[in-house]
C-alpha positions as a printed NumPy array, in Angstrom:
array([[ 46.183,  41.476,  -9.243],
       [ 47.968,  42.126,  -5.951],
       [ 45.069,  44.275,  -4.764],
       [ 42.528,  41.555,  -5.705],
       [ 44.666,  38.927,  -4.012],
       [ 44.868,  41.067,  -0.874],
       [ 41.092,  41.521,  -0.802],
       [ 40.552,  37.766,  -1.188],
       [ 43.05 ,  37.016,   1.588],
       [ 41.372,  39.544,   3.869],
       [ 37.936,  38.023,   3.25 ],
       [ 38.74 ,  34.295,   3.168],
       [ 42.07 ,  33.99 ,   4.923],
       [ 45.448,  32.716,   3.643],
       [ 43.818,  29.875,   1.685],
       [ 41.318,  32.227,   0.019],
       [ 42.807,  32.123,  -3.514],
       [ 43.043,  28.332,  -3.43 ],
       [ 39.453,  28.015,  -2.217],
       [ 38.233,  30.405,  -4.88 ],
       [ 39.997,  28.49 ,  -7.635],
       [ 38.631,  25.199,  -6.29 ],
       [ 35.076,  26.558,  -6.161],
       [ 35.329,  27.838,  -9.72 ],
       [ 36.627,  24.442, -10.823],
       [ 33.678,  22.642,  -9.205],
       [ 31.212,  25.032, -10.825],
       [ 32.828,  24.529, -14.231],
       [ 32.666,  20.745, -13.849],
       [ 28.977,  20.879, -12.858],
       [ 28.218,  23.224, -15.768],
       [ 29.987,  21.058, -18.384],
       [ 28.711,  17.647, -17.204],
       [ 25.327,  17.845, -19.025],
       [ 27.073,  18.6  , -22.32 ],
       [ 29.729,  15.907, -21.901],
       [ 27.315,  13.198, -20.755],
       [ 24.523,  13.88 , -23.187],
       [ 23.676,  10.708, -25.047],
       [ 22.877,  10.856, -28.723],
       [ 19.329,   9.88 , -29.635],
       [ 18.985,   6.62 , -31.493],
       [ 17.691,   7.335, -35.043],
       [ 15.245,   4.419, -34.83 ],
       [ 13.831,   5.731, -31.569],
       [ 13.56 ,   9.211, -33.035],
       [ 11.775,   7.868, -36.128],
       [  9.445,   5.813, -33.963],
       [  8.635,   8.835, -31.84 ],
       [  7.921,  11.008, -34.867],
       [  5.729,   8.43 , -36.596],
       [  3.786,   7.585, -33.471],
       [  3.118,   4.168, -32.045],
       [  3.324,   1.175, -34.314],
       [  0.136,  -0.475, -35.463],
       [  1.195,  -3.833, -34.035],
       [  1.959,  -2.393, -30.596],
       [ -0.605,  -3.086, -27.93 ],
       [ -1.418,  -1.208, -24.734],
       [  0.726,  -3.586, -22.627],
       [  3.742,  -2.888, -24.795],
       [  3.2  ,   0.825, -24.377],
       [  3.036,   0.422, -20.63 ],
       [  6.254,  -1.573, -20.617],
       [  8.042,   0.995, -22.754],
       [  6.91 ,   3.839, -20.519],
       [  8.399,   2.368, -17.343],
       [ 11.938,   3.553, -17.966],
       [ 12.957,   7.13 , -17.269],
       [ 13.933,   8.838, -20.523],
       [ 15.759,  11.655, -18.766],
       [ 18.056,   9.31 , -16.897],
       [ 18.551,   7.182, -20.005],
       [ 20.412,  10.079, -21.642],
       [ 23.087,   9.798, -18.978],
       [ 23.166,   6.004, -18.793],
       [ 26.836,   5.952, -19.803],
       [ 27.627,   7.897, -16.616],
       [ 24.964,   6.56 , -14.224],
       [ 25.53 ,   2.864, -14.992],
       [ 28.69 ,   0.741, -14.691],
       [ 30.058,   0.   , -18.152],
       [ 31.416,  -3.351, -17.04 ],
       [ 28.749,  -6.023, -17.411],
       [ 29.923,  -7.869, -14.316],
       [ 29.768,  -4.766, -12.127],
       [ 26.352,  -3.82 , -13.507],
       [ 25.011,  -7.332, -12.854],
       [ 26.334,  -7.295,  -9.281],
       [ 24.803,  -3.862,  -8.625],
       [ 21.506,  -4.918, -10.195],
       [ 21.406,  -8.024,  -7.982],
       [ 22.115,  -5.904,  -4.912],
       [ 19.241,  -3.563,  -5.761],
       [ 16.913,  -6.543,  -6.254],
       [ 17.947,  -7.978,  -2.903],
       [ 17.165,  -4.596,  -1.328],
       [ 13.653,  -4.692,  -2.837],
       [ 14.076,  -2.237,  -5.749],
       [ 12.934,  -3.96 ,  -8.943],
       [ 12.663,  -0.936, -11.225],
       [ 14.65 ,  -0.916, -14.464],
       [ 16.193,   2.404, -13.466],
       [ 17.129,   1.327,  -9.924],
       [ 20.865,   1.291, -10.65 ],
       [ 20.652,   4.693, -12.361],
       [ 18.722,   6.182,  -9.47 ],
       [ 21.291,   4.823,  -7.023],
       [ 24.277,   6.334,  -8.838],
       [ 22.365,   9.562,  -9.47 ],
       [ 21.611,   9.832,  -5.743],
       [ 25.276,   9.286,  -4.93 ],
       [ 26.364,  11.921,  -7.445],
       [ 23.732,  14.492,  -6.439],
       [ 24.194,  14.096,  -2.675],
       [ 27.976,  14.204,  -3.073],
       [ 27.826,  17.472,  -5.051],
       [ 25.311,  19.061,  -2.662],
       [ 27.383,  17.985,   0.321],
       [ 30.501,  19.469,  -1.246],
       [ 28.74 ,  22.763,  -1.972],
       [ 27.272,  22.78 ,   1.537],
       [ 30.736,  22.259,   3.002],
       [ 32.123,  25.146,   0.958],
       [ 29.268,  27.443,   2.016],
       [ 29.653,  26.453,   5.674],
       [ 33.391,  27.058,   5.593],
       [ 33.025,  30.449,   3.902],
       [ 30.28 ,  31.663,   6.237],
       [ 31.38 ,  30.203,   9.591],
       [ 35.08 ,  29.332,   9.511],
       [ 36.384,  32.021,   7.146],
       [ 37.651,  34.451,   9.754],
       [ 39.189,  31.839,  12.072],
       [ 42.643,  30.289,  12.13 ],
       [ 42.001,  26.929,  10.468],
       [ 44.642,  24.421,   9.431],
       [ 44.774,  22.801,   6.014],
       [ 43.587,  19.465,   7.428],
       [ 40.565,  21.085,   9.045],
       [ 39.782,  22.959,   5.817],
       [ 39.788,  19.712,   3.826],
       [ 37.636,  18.062,   6.483],
       [ 35.052,  20.858,   6.533],
       [ 34.816,  21.014,   2.721],
       [ 35.21 ,  17.394,   1.596],
       [ 33.649,  15.753,   4.67 ],
       [ 29.983,  16.57 ,   3.855],
       [ 30.539,  15.517,   0.24 ],
       [ 31.896,  12.132,   1.324],
       [ 29.015,  11.667,   3.757],
       [ 26.464,  12.518,   1.052],
       [ 28.135,  10.102,  -1.349],
       [ 28.015,   7.246,   1.188],
       [ 24.407,   7.753,   2.379],
       [ 22.747,   5.863,  -0.554],
       [ 25.149,   2.947,  -0.135],
       [ 24.409,   2.769,   3.59 ],
       [ 20.669,   2.889,   2.899],
       [ 20.834,   0.066,   0.326],
       [ 22.939,  -2.13 ,   2.623],
       [ 20.504,  -1.523,   5.47 ],
       [ 17.465,  -2.34 ,   3.337],
       [ 19.167,  -5.455,   1.991],
       [ 20.038,  -6.723,   5.49 ],
       [ 16.517,  -6.054,   6.825],
       [ 14.875,  -7.769,   3.862],
       [ 17.126, -10.832,   4.1  ],
       [ 16.469, -11.087,   7.825],
       [ 12.71 , -10.924,   7.224],
       [ 12.907, -13.638,   4.562],
       [ 15.069, -15.837,   6.813],
       [ 12.641, -15.517,   9.73 ],
       [  9.558, -16.249,   7.647],
       [ 10.908, -19.044,   5.499],
       [ 10.339, -21.933,   8.005],
       [  6.667, -20.946,   8.326],
       [  6.385, -20.763,   4.537],
       [  7.815, -24.286,   4.215],
       [  5.29 , -25.63 ,   6.733],
       [  2.461, -24.012,   4.753],
       [  3.828, -25.399,   1.499],
       [  3.994, -28.872,   3.013],
       [  0.381, -28.65 ,   4.257],
       [ -0.854, -27.448,   0.851],
       [  1.041, -30.129,  -1.089],
       [ -0.133, -32.924,   1.227],
       [ -3.692, -31.594,   0.88 ],
       [ -3.556, -32.332,  -2.857],
       [ -2.584, -28.99 ,  -4.37 ],
       [  0.116, -28.685,  -6.988],
       [  3.344, -26.873,  -6.245],
       [  2.25 , -23.825,  -8.276],
       [ -1.056, -23.559,  -6.428],
       [  0.684, -24.063,  -3.091],
       [  3.15 , -21.237,  -3.813],
       [  0.291, -18.884,  -4.737],
       [ -1.691, -19.783,  -1.609],
       [  1.343, -19.363,   0.663],
       [  2.063, -15.946,  -0.871],
       [ -1.458, -14.85 ,   0.044],
       [ -1.132, -16.147,   3.611],
       [  2.261, -14.499,   4.197],
       [  1.288, -11.088,   2.848],
       [  0.455,  -9.64 ,   6.277],
       [  3.324, -11.096,   8.33 ],
       [  6.226, -11.349,   5.841],
       [  5.501,  -9.072,   2.837],
       [  8.951,  -9.453,   1.258],
       [  8.718, -13.245,   1.155],
       [  5.133, -12.992,  -0.065],
       [  6.243, -10.769,  -2.966],
       [  8.905, -13.283,  -3.96 ],
       [  6.412, -16.165,  -3.994],
       [  3.935, -14.089,  -5.989],
       [  6.597, -13.267,  -8.546],
       [  7.475, -16.957,  -8.83 ],
       [  3.818, -17.81 ,  -9.385],
       [  3.375, -15.139, -12.071],
       [  6.543, -16.153, -13.916],
       [  5.502, -19.821, -13.919],
       [  2.078, -18.849, -15.262],
       [  3.805, -16.842, -17.995],
       [  5.472, -20.047, -19.206],
       [  8.979, -19.624, -17.848],
       [ 10.918, -22.712, -16.851],
       [ 10.369, -23.586, -13.203],
       [ 14.045, -24.268, -12.492],
       [ 15.128, -20.88 , -13.856],
       [ 12.277, -19.148, -11.996],
       [ 13.353, -20.671,  -8.696],
       [ 16.987, -19.834,  -9.449],
       [ 16.031, -16.209, -10.062],
       [ 14.176, -16.189,  -6.753],
       [ 17.308, -17.421,  -4.972],
       [ 19.355, -14.643,  -6.607],
       [ 16.802, -11.971,  -5.669],
       [ 16.646, -13.092,  -2.042],
       [ 20.353, -13.667,  -1.461],
       [ 19.627, -16.081,   1.416],
       [ 21.383, -19.425,   1.712],
       [ 18.213, -21.159,   2.937],
       [ 16.351, -20.159,  -0.232],
       [ 19.224, -21.4  ,  -2.409],
       [ 19.196, -24.773,  -0.619],
       [ 15.412, -24.948,  -0.993],
       [ 15.693, -24.321,  -4.737],
       [ 18.338, -27.04 ,  -5.028],
       [ 16.078, -29.49 ,  -3.175],
       [ 13.109, -28.792,  -5.473],
       [ 15.203, -29.01 ,  -8.662],
       [ 16.785, -32.289,  -7.592],
       [ 13.404, -33.666,  -6.559],
       [ 11.957, -32.835,  -9.985],
       [ 15.045, -34.207, -11.765],
       [ 15.167, -37.574, -10.   ],
       [ 11.395, -37.978,  -9.749],
       [ 11.19 , -38.196,  -5.966],
       [  8.224, -37.063,  -3.91 ],
       [  8.052, -33.3  ,  -3.411],
       [  6.096, -33.761,  -0.173],
       [  8.829, -35.953,   1.337],
       [ 11.531, -33.48 ,   0.326],
       [  9.53 , -30.592,   1.792],
       [  8.888, -32.524,   5.014],
       [ 12.575, -33.223,   5.602],
       [ 13.693, -29.729,   4.642],
       [ 10.964, -28.032,   6.715],
       [ 12.086, -30.028,   9.765],
       [ 15.672, -28.913,   9.168],
       [ 14.59 , -25.282,   8.843],
       [ 12.649, -25.441,  12.109],
       [ 15.695, -26.872,  13.88 ],
       [ 17.873, -24.212,  12.291],
       [ 15.551, -21.467,  13.509],
       [ 15.694, -22.859,  17.047],
       [ 19.496, -22.961,  16.826],
       [ 19.586, -19.311,  15.701],
       [ 17.368, -18.351,  18.647],
       [ 19.618, -20.265,  21.058],
       [ 22.69 , -18.604,  19.557],
       [ 21.207, -15.155,  20.137],
       [ 20.254, -16.134,  23.693],
       [ 23.789, -17.366,  24.419],
       [ 25.29 , -14.135,  23.051],
       [ 23.094, -12.007,  25.303],
       [ 25.047, -12.467,  28.59 ],
       [ 28.3  , -11.524,  26.855],
       [ 26.74 ,  -8.394,  25.387],
       [ 25.242,  -7.435,  28.743],
       [ 28.551,  -7.795,  30.618],
       [ 29.855,  -4.35 ,  29.702],
       [ 26.523,  -2.664,  30.421],
       [ 26.245,  -4.495,  33.728],
       [ 29.733,  -3.429,  34.759],
       [ 29.091,   0.191,  33.79 ],
       [ 25.78 ,   0.329,  35.665],
       [ 26.63 ,  -1.682,  38.804],
       [ 30.351,  -1.23 ,  39.534],
       [ 30.381,   2.603,  39.877],
       [ 27.427,   2.711,  42.339],
       [ 28.974,  -0.186,  44.296],
       [ 32.306,   1.639,  44.524],
       [ 30.536,   4.825,  45.642],
       [ 28.675,   2.919,  48.368],
       [ 31.758,   1.065,  49.615],
       [ 34.497,   3.65 ,  49.207],
       [ 32.446,   6.832,  49.589],
       [ 32.246,   6.855,  53.409],
       [ 35.964,   6.037,  53.704],
       [ 36.898,   8.858,  51.33 ],
       [ 34.629,  11.248,  53.23 ],
       [ 36.183,  10.204,  56.557],
       [ 39.705,  10.591,  55.234],
       [ 38.818,  14.038,  53.895],
       [ 37.413,  15.142,  57.256],
       [ 40.443,  13.755,  59.091],
       [ 42.705,  15.701,  56.758],
       [ 40.765,  18.893,  57.411],
       [ 40.92 ,  18.342,  61.189],
       [ 44.655,  17.633,  61.054],
       [ 45.283,  20.732,  58.948],
       [ 43.197,  22.851,  61.323],
       [ 45.048,  21.55 ,  64.392],
       [ 48.401,  22.125,  62.75 ],
       [ 47.395,  25.665,  61.918],
       [ 46.277,  26.254,  65.51 ],
       [ 49.567,  24.939,  66.886],
       [ 51.517,  27.16 ,  64.536],
       [ 49.511,  30.186,  65.67 ],
       [ 50.135,  29.336,  69.347],
       [ 53.855,  28.974,  68.781],
       [ 53.932,  32.293,  66.962],
       [ 52.305,  33.99 ,  69.91 ]])
């Protein structure tokens, strides 16, 4: 054992045994995860699979059943939050980012797990191949090994947050135009359902995310779902305060029997004013943001122009003084 330990220390350094034990532990965890997380097959599903499709099942039902990923469903207990509140919040976040698949939450957690493991293995390989023969502290060792794993684990979360912010910004920018189109369609004699469908077609080229939301609302209303719940689901999927206020206005207008056109006219005017205020806010923030860049780009050249000649003159005077002093010292020595 002492000879093996000496060989390991010579190859990997003083922390070689610890690194070897850690690597073996990671490999054992990765090897045992499929057995620990394997989900038992439901007997009814197994019987249904063996007997084939049911006679009462149509082609649409088969398409709906085939949308979920059976491989990921085996590990649903690991790839999905077990708390209903956490799962609902994560599902809402994925919808707001534009991912409507049933397996979106599973794919997200699988990406986090896979990228974290690959990053950890990549860190171990990098440390063993590049930093093995160097004097590295314990803190640097942990950083080189665990750092890539942490980065890989955080990449999916960063991507989802970025997609969510971009989608919400697109919906916020296009919503005033959508309200104006809705108002024109309603005043032209179309119903609210027809107006929503027409606006979704008009917005498809400029604001595709908002167009998709309006199309989904139109399809759900045609399927017979309650309009108030459909609009509420749209507000949850968008995650924008303007959409939530718009849904509240429509629900209250339908509840109290007021004119939808009047409500849309007032709310569209407010949204236009709000968009102008957002543009003015960005314009007012611009000088403050440009102050640092302006100082960095203008002050150094100005200082060089003003102080440069003086510094050059002082340098030359110093050289002349030093030369004269040296000459005087040489004359005195003679």
